[in-house]
Amino acid sequence: MVFMSRRCFFAAFLAALFLFPLSLQAAPSVAAPNATPKEGALKEGVLLVAFGTSVPSGLPAYTALEADMRKAAPGAPLEWAYTSAVIRKKLAKQGRPVADMPAALEKLWQDGVRSVRVQSLHVAAGEEFAELERLLMLDIARHPDRFEHVFLGRPLLESAADLDAVTTALLGALPDRKDGDAVLFMAHGQSHGRADLVWTAAQADLSRKDARAHLATVEGAQTLQHAMDAMRAQKTSRVWLQPFMVVAGDHANNDLVGAEDDSWASQLRKAGFEPLPHLQGMGEVPGVRAVFVRHALETTDDLAAFARETHKDSK
Ligand code: CO
């Protein structure tokens, strides 16, 4: 079978990204679901896979990410999948169901997609991403004849260049700070996993660029106490609080700025700081979204080809 070469696909994507941004912005935001591919080309589709959120304040980040992906892949069918079963259940109960990954892949296949770009919307390749990768391989093994290509786009922070782009974008998107104001980012963290090291690197990069930028984690090794010690040493009084998460969802609303005694805002207030909420998900920052989109376009990690090759070898 003849199909559009990968290089050709990239060239089309890159041209779409950089050469015609204005015309693309004017394009309808909803992709034509039955867009027929050029003769001989495989129909391309996009699958965005996120942890998920059930909190309305989380949605602007996802909406903006989807819009940027549609601009980068005009006309390509696009589906969402949430990896969190708890959140999917909650949304289904509210009458706003979101698919899991197998269902979203099935939908794309039924829409005629034969080459799919699966983009992780996770921050780091931790346990959620590992599960995504395993589920994807499992789905390919179960349906070996479905997709010619299944490209997997890596999470946000995969390289030093990604980290540099993200921290620069975030520091450039802060509210106007008074002299001496600190900013404290809340990352998720994962104290028992290697992904925690990504947030350690993020903290180092942020504070190298801005001495008053700090990062701590909800479930990781970098505790709020560490950040408070550092801010106290700098004689900080006002502290902007911002999520270092893709969406400003449950953790942001409750653990970061919630009214409970154990929220970071409450703990900071008790310790004599003045917390100032800035609930902007990282996905609301264009420079952060650009990294996700780049990962979706650049990946050459074709899991379908890998499965075919492995299968051949084992025969
Ligand atoms: Co969590």
Short mmCIF file of C-alpha atoms and ligand atoms in Angstrom, two decimals:
data_model
loop_
_atom_site.label_atom_id
_atom_site.label_comp_id
_atom_site.label_asym_id
_atom_site.label_seq_id
_atom_site.Cartn_x
_atom_site.Cartn_y
_atom_site.Cartn_z
CA MET A 1 0.00 0.00 0.00
CA VAL A 2 1.27 3.47 -0.88
CA PHE A 3 0.85 6.14 1.74
CA MET A 4 1.97 9.65 2.52
CA SER A 5 5.54 9.44 3.79
CA ARG A 6 6.22 10.51 7.31
CA ARG A 7 8.53 13.25 6.13
CA CYS A 8 5.82 14.54 3.86
CA PHE A 9 3.37 14.49 6.75
CA PHE A 10 5.79 16.48 8.92
CA ALA A 11 6.39 18.97 6.17
CA ALA A 12 2.66 19.54 5.84
CA PHE A 13 2.33 19.92 9.59
CA LEU A 14 5.26 22.29 9.91
CA ALA A 15 4.04 24.37 7.01
CA ALA A 16 0.65 24.52 8.67
CA LEU A 17 2.25 25.59 11.94
CA PHE A 18 4.66 28.22 10.77
CA LEU A 19 3.69 29.47 7.36
CA PHE A 20 -0.05 29.96 7.53
CA PRO A 21 -0.94 30.68 11.15
CA LEU A 22 -3.43 33.38 10.23
CA SER A 23 -5.34 31.44 7.64
CA LEU A 24 -5.48 28.50 10.01
CA GLN A 25 -6.81 30.55 12.84
CA ALA A 26 -9.62 31.56 10.56
CA ALA A 27 -10.37 27.93 9.75
CA PRO A 28 -13.42 26.39 11.41
CA SER A 29 -12.50 25.00 14.83
CA VAL A 30 -14.37 21.77 14.24
CA ALA A 31 -12.60 19.35 11.93
CA ALA A 32 -14.61 17.87 9.11
CA PRO A 33 -15.11 14.35 10.45
CA ASN A 34 -15.33 12.79 7.03
CA ALA A 35 -12.44 14.64 5.46
CA THR A 36 -11.19 12.23 2.81
CA PRO A 37 -7.45 11.84 2.60
CA LYS A 38 -5.55 12.51 -0.60
CA GLU A 39 -5.47 9.49 -2.82
CA GLY A 40 -2.94 6.99 -1.54
CA ALA A 41 -2.55 8.78 1.79
CA LEU A 42 -3.53 7.21 5.07
CA LYS A 43 -6.14 9.17 6.92
CA GLU A 44 -4.46 10.79 9.91
CA GLY A 45 -6.08 11.24 13.30
CA VAL A 46 -5.14 12.63 16.69
CA LEU A 47 -5.85 11.22 20.13
CA LEU A 48 -5.24 13.46 23.15
CA VAL A 49 -4.80 11.45 26.33
CA ALA A 50 -4.98 13.26 29.65
CA PHE A 51 -5.38 12.26 33.26
CA GLY A 52 -8.69 14.09 33.10
CA THR A 53 -10.52 16.66 35.15
CA SER A 54 -14.07 16.96 36.39
CA VAL A 55 -13.61 20.53 37.59
CA PRO A 56 -14.87 23.26 35.21
CA SER A 57 -11.84 25.47 35.99
CA GLY A 58 -9.69 22.77 34.43
CA LEU A 59 -11.35 22.91 31.05
CA PRO A 60 -9.86 26.09 29.50
CA ALA A 61 -6.46 24.38 29.40
CA TYR A 62 -7.82 21.34 27.57
CA THR A 63 -9.91 23.47 25.21
CA ALA A 64 -6.87 25.54 24.26
CA LEU A 65 -4.74 22.42 23.77
CA GLU A 66 -7.35 20.93 21.48
CA ALA A 67 -7.56 24.15 19.46
CA ASP A 68 -3.77 24.21 18.98
CA MET A 69 -3.71 20.55 17.95
CA ARG A 70 -6.50 21.16 15.43
CA LYS A 71 -4.54 24.07 13.99
CA ALA A 72 -1.49 21.84 13.66
CA ALA A 73 -3.45 18.98 12.10
CA PRO A 74 -6.20 20.66 10.10
CA GLY A 75 -9.04 18.38 9.13
CA ALA A 76 -7.75 15.41 11.13
CA PRO A 77 -10.34 13.70 13.33
CA LEU A 78 -9.47 14.35 16.98
CA GLU A 79 -10.60 12.41 20.01
CA TRP A 80 -10.00 12.65 23.75
CA ALA A 81 -9.37 9.94 26.30
CA TYR A 82 -9.00 10.32 30.06
CA THR A 83 -6.86 7.78 31.90
CA SER A 84 -8.50 8.34 35.30
CA ALA A 85 -11.34 5.86 35.79
CA VAL A 86 -12.58 7.84 38.80
CA ILE A 87 -12.95 11.01 36.74
CA ARG A 88 -14.56 9.18 33.80
CA LYS A 89 -17.12 7.68 36.18
CA LYS A 90 -17.87 11.06 37.72
CA LEU A 91 -18.33 12.72 34.32
CA ALA A 92 -20.51 9.89 33.02
CA LYS A 93 -22.79 10.38 36.01
CA GLN A 94 -23.03 14.08 35.15
CA GLY A 95 -23.97 13.20 31.57
CA ARG A 96 -20.63 14.43 30.14
CA PRO A 97 -18.88 11.15 29.32
CA VAL A 98 -15.28 11.08 28.12
CA ALA A 99 -13.88 7.91 26.54
CA ASP A 100 -11.13 5.69 27.84
CA MET A 101 -8.27 5.02 25.46
CA PRO A 102 -9.55 1.81 23.83
CA ALA A 103 -12.92 3.43 23.10
CA ALA A 104 -11.30 6.55 21.64
CA LEU A 105 -9.03 4.46 19.39
CA GLU A 106 -12.04 2.46 18.23
CA LYS A 107 -13.88 5.68 17.38
CA LEU A 108 -10.97 6.99 15.31
CA TRP A 109 -10.69 3.70 13.49
CA GLN A 110 -14.40 3.74 12.71
CA ASP A 111 -13.98 7.28 11.39
CA GLY A 112 -11.54 5.87 8.85
CA VAL A 113 -8.30 6.89 10.58
CA ARG A 114 -5.42 4.55 9.75
CA SER A 115 -2.51 6.54 11.17
CA VAL A 116 -2.99 7.98 14.62
CA ARG A 117 -0.93 10.35 16.70
CA VAL A 118 -1.48 9.69 20.38
CA GLN A 119 -0.33 12.65 22.46
CA SER A 120 0.13 12.29 26.19
CA LEU A 121 -0.92 15.40 28.10
CA HIS A 122 0.95 14.33 31.20
CA VAL A 123 3.70 16.52 32.66
CA ALA A 124 6.27 13.80 33.19
CA ALA A 125 6.66 10.16 32.20
CA GLY A 126 5.49 8.79 35.53
CA GLU A 127 3.08 6.01 36.35
CA GLU A 128 0.15 7.50 34.41
CA PHE A 129 2.21 7.69 31.25
CA ALA A 130 3.62 4.18 31.75
CA GLU A 131 0.08 2.89 31.98
CA LEU A 132 -0.92 4.78 28.84
CA GLU A 133 1.96 3.17 26.95
CA ARG A 134 1.05 -0.33 28.17
CA LEU A 135 -2.64 0.11 27.34
CA LEU A 136 -1.70 1.33 23.89
CA MET A 137 0.52 -1.70 23.21
CA LEU A 138 -2.24 -3.95 24.50
CA ASP A 139 -4.79 -2.33 22.20
CA ILE A 140 -2.46 -2.74 19.21
CA ALA A 141 -1.91 -6.40 20.12
CA ARG A 142 -5.65 -6.95 20.32
CA HIS A 143 -6.34 -5.23 17.01
CA PRO A 144 -3.19 -5.75 14.94
CA ASP A 145 -4.90 -4.93 11.64
CA ARG A 146 -6.43 -1.62 12.62
CA PHE A 147 -3.79 1.09 12.37
CA GLU A 148 -0.86 1.28 10.01
CA HIS A 149 0.84 3.73 12.37
CA VAL A 150 0.36 4.55 16.04
CA PHE A 151 2.77 7.34 16.91
CA LEU A 152 3.17 8.04 20.60
CA GLY A 153 3.99 11.61 21.64
CA ARG A 154 5.91 11.87 24.91
CA PRO A 155 4.77 13.94 27.93
CA LEU A 156 5.60 17.62 28.44
CA LEU A 157 8.99 17.40 30.13
CA GLU A 158 11.18 14.96 28.23
CA SER A 159 14.35 16.93 27.61
CA ALA A 160 16.33 19.87 28.92
CA ALA A 161 15.05 21.86 25.92
CA ASP A 162 11.44 21.09 26.89
CA LEU A 163 12.10 22.18 30.44
CA ASP A 164 13.74 25.40 29.28
CA ALA A 165 10.78 26.22 27.01
CA VAL A 166 8.23 25.47 29.72
CA THR A 167 9.85 27.36 32.60
CA THR A 168 10.50 30.36 30.35
CA ALA A 169 6.88 30.37 29.19
CA LEU A 170 5.56 30.03 32.75
CA LEU A 171 7.75 32.76 34.21
CA GLY A 172 6.69 34.99 31.33
CA ALA A 173 3.00 34.40 32.07
CA LEU A 174 2.99 35.42 35.74
CA PRO A 175 0.86 38.28 37.03
CA ASP A 176 2.61 41.59 37.66
CA ARG A 177 4.66 41.05 40.76
CA LYS A 178 5.76 43.67 43.25
CA ASP A 179 9.43 43.74 44.16
CA GLY A 180 10.14 40.85 46.49
CA ASP A 181 7.05 38.83 45.58
CA ALA A 182 7.75 35.11 45.34
CA VAL A 183 5.96 32.62 43.15
CA LEU A 184 5.37 29.10 44.35
CA PHE A 185 4.44 26.45 41.80
CA MET A 186 2.53 23.39 42.94
CA ALA A 187 3.62 20.30 41.03
CA HIS A 188 2.09 16.89 41.49
CA GLY A 189 5.18 14.84 42.29
CA GLN A 190 5.52 11.13 42.89
CA SER A 191 7.81 10.43 45.83
CA HIS A 192 8.29 6.74 45.03
CA GLY A 193 8.90 7.16 41.30
CA ARG A 194 11.61 8.38 38.99
CA ALA A 195 9.30 11.03 37.55
CA ASP A 196 9.87 12.95 40.77
CA LEU A 197 13.33 13.78 39.48
CA VAL A 198 11.72 15.75 36.66
CA TRP A 199 10.17 18.11 39.21
CA THR A 200 13.49 18.40 41.02
CA ALA A 201 14.98 19.55 37.71
CA ALA A 202 12.05 21.94 37.21
CA GLN A 203 12.64 23.52 40.62
CA ALA A 204 16.34 23.97 39.81
CA ASP A 205 15.60 25.52 36.43
CA LEU A 206 12.92 27.86 37.76
CA SER A 207 15.04 29.19 40.60
CA ARG A 208 18.07 29.55 38.30
CA LYS A 209 15.96 31.83 36.07
CA ASP A 210 14.20 33.62 38.91
CA ALA A 211 15.62 33.44 42.42
CA ARG A 212 12.16 34.02 43.87
CA ALA A 213 10.49 31.22 41.91
CA HIS A 214 9.96 28.04 43.92
CA LEU A 215 8.35 24.70 43.31
CA ALA A 216 7.01 22.10 45.71
CA THR A 217 5.00 18.94 45.21
CA VAL A 218 1.74 17.54 46.58
CA GLU A 219 2.88 13.92 46.54
CA GLY A 220 6.58 14.21 45.84
CA ALA A 221 9.84 14.62 47.69
CA GLN A 222 9.96 18.43 47.45
CA THR A 223 7.77 19.53 50.29
CA LEU A 224 6.04 22.80 51.02
CA GLN A 225 8.31 23.05 54.06
CA HIS A 226 11.39 23.18 51.79
CA ALA A 227 9.87 26.01 49.82
CA MET A 228 8.80 27.91 52.95
CA ASP A 229 12.33 27.66 54.36
CA ALA A 230 13.77 29.05 51.14
CA MET A 231 11.24 31.88 51.02
CA ARG A 232 11.78 32.73 54.67
CA ALA A 233 15.52 32.94 54.05
CA GLN A 234 14.75 35.48 51.30
CA LYS A 235 12.53 37.48 53.66
CA THR A 236 9.52 36.90 51.42
CA SER A 237 6.11 38.12 52.46
CA ARG A 238 3.84 37.87 49.37
CA VAL A 239 3.67 34.54 47.52
CA TRP A 240 1.85 33.95 44.25
CA LEU A 241 0.46 30.43 44.09
CA GLN A 242 0.28 28.75 40.74
CA PRO A 243 -0.26 25.15 39.60
CA PHE A 244 2.62 23.38 37.85
CA MET A 245 -0.03 21.09 36.40
CA VAL A 246 -1.68 21.09 33.00
CA VAL A 247 -5.07 22.05 34.41
CA ALA A 248 -6.10 24.14 37.39
CA GLY A 249 -8.26 21.31 38.69
CA ASP A 250 -8.92 19.57 41.96
CA HIS A 251 -5.38 19.89 43.40
CA ALA A 252 -5.26 23.59 42.52
CA ASN A 253 -8.68 24.41 43.94
CA ASN A 254 -8.38 22.34 47.09
CA ASP A 255 -4.78 21.47 47.99
CA LEU A 256 -3.34 24.77 46.78
CA VAL A 257 -5.85 27.49 47.63
CA GLY A 258 -8.68 25.66 49.44
CA ALA A 259 -10.14 26.94 52.69
CA GLU A 260 -9.13 23.86 54.69
CA ASP A 261 -6.35 24.13 57.28
CA ASP A 262 -4.04 21.87 55.32
CA SER A 263 -4.18 23.71 51.98
CA TRP A 264 -0.94 25.42 51.02
CA ALA A 265 -2.60 28.83 51.22
CA SER A 266 -3.71 28.14 54.81
CA GLN A 267 -0.33 26.77 55.82
CA LEU A 268 1.47 29.73 54.27
CA ARG A 269 -0.87 32.20 55.98
CA LYS A 270 -0.29 30.47 59.31
CA ALA A 271 3.46 30.73 58.74
CA GLY A 272 3.18 34.49 58.19
CA PHE A 273 3.19 34.67 54.38
CA GLU A 274 0.56 36.39 52.27
CA PRO A 275 -0.66 33.90 49.63
CA LEU A 276 -2.00 35.26 46.33
CA PRO A 277 -3.79 32.71 44.14
CA HIS A 278 -3.08 32.64 40.42
CA LEU A 279 -5.01 29.62 39.24
CA GLN A 280 -3.78 29.20 35.72
CA GLY A 281 -3.22 25.68 34.41
CA MET A 282 -0.01 25.24 32.45
CA GLY A 283 -2.12 24.31 29.44
CA GLU A 284 -3.45 27.87 29.43
CA VAL A 285 0.04 29.15 28.58
CA PRO A 286 0.71 29.14 24.80
CA GLY A 287 4.43 28.37 25.15
CA VAL A 288 3.60 25.26 27.17
CA ARG A 289 1.02 24.07 24.65
CA ALA A 290 3.59 24.50 21.89
CA VAL A 291 5.77 21.83 23.52
CA PHE A 292 2.91 19.31 23.57
CA VAL A 293 2.08 20.07 19.93
CA ARG A 294 5.74 19.74 18.96
CA HIS A 295 5.93 16.35 20.66
CA ALA A 296 2.83 15.21 18.77
CA LEU A 297 4.33 16.27 15.45
CA GLU A 298 7.90 15.18 16.00
CA THR A 299 7.41 11.69 17.37
CA THR A 300 8.68 8.84 15.22
CA ASP A 301 7.90 6.28 17.92
CA ASP A 302 5.55 4.10 15.89
CA LEU A 303 4.19 1.44 18.25
CA ALA A 304 2.19 -0.28 15.49
CA ALA A 305 5.34 -0.77 13.41
CA PHE A 306 7.16 -1.96 16.53
CA ALA A 307 4.42 -4.53 17.21
CA ARG A 308 4.53 -5.78 13.61
CA GLU A 309 8.32 -6.14 13.66
CA THR A 310 8.32 -7.90 17.03
CA HIS A 311 5.62 -10.26 15.85
CA LYS A 312 7.58 -11.07 12.69
CA ASP A 313 10.75 -11.77 14.70
CA SER A 314 8.99 -14.14 17.03
CA LYS A 315 7.69 -16.31 14.20
CO CO B 1 -3.25 13.63 42.40
#
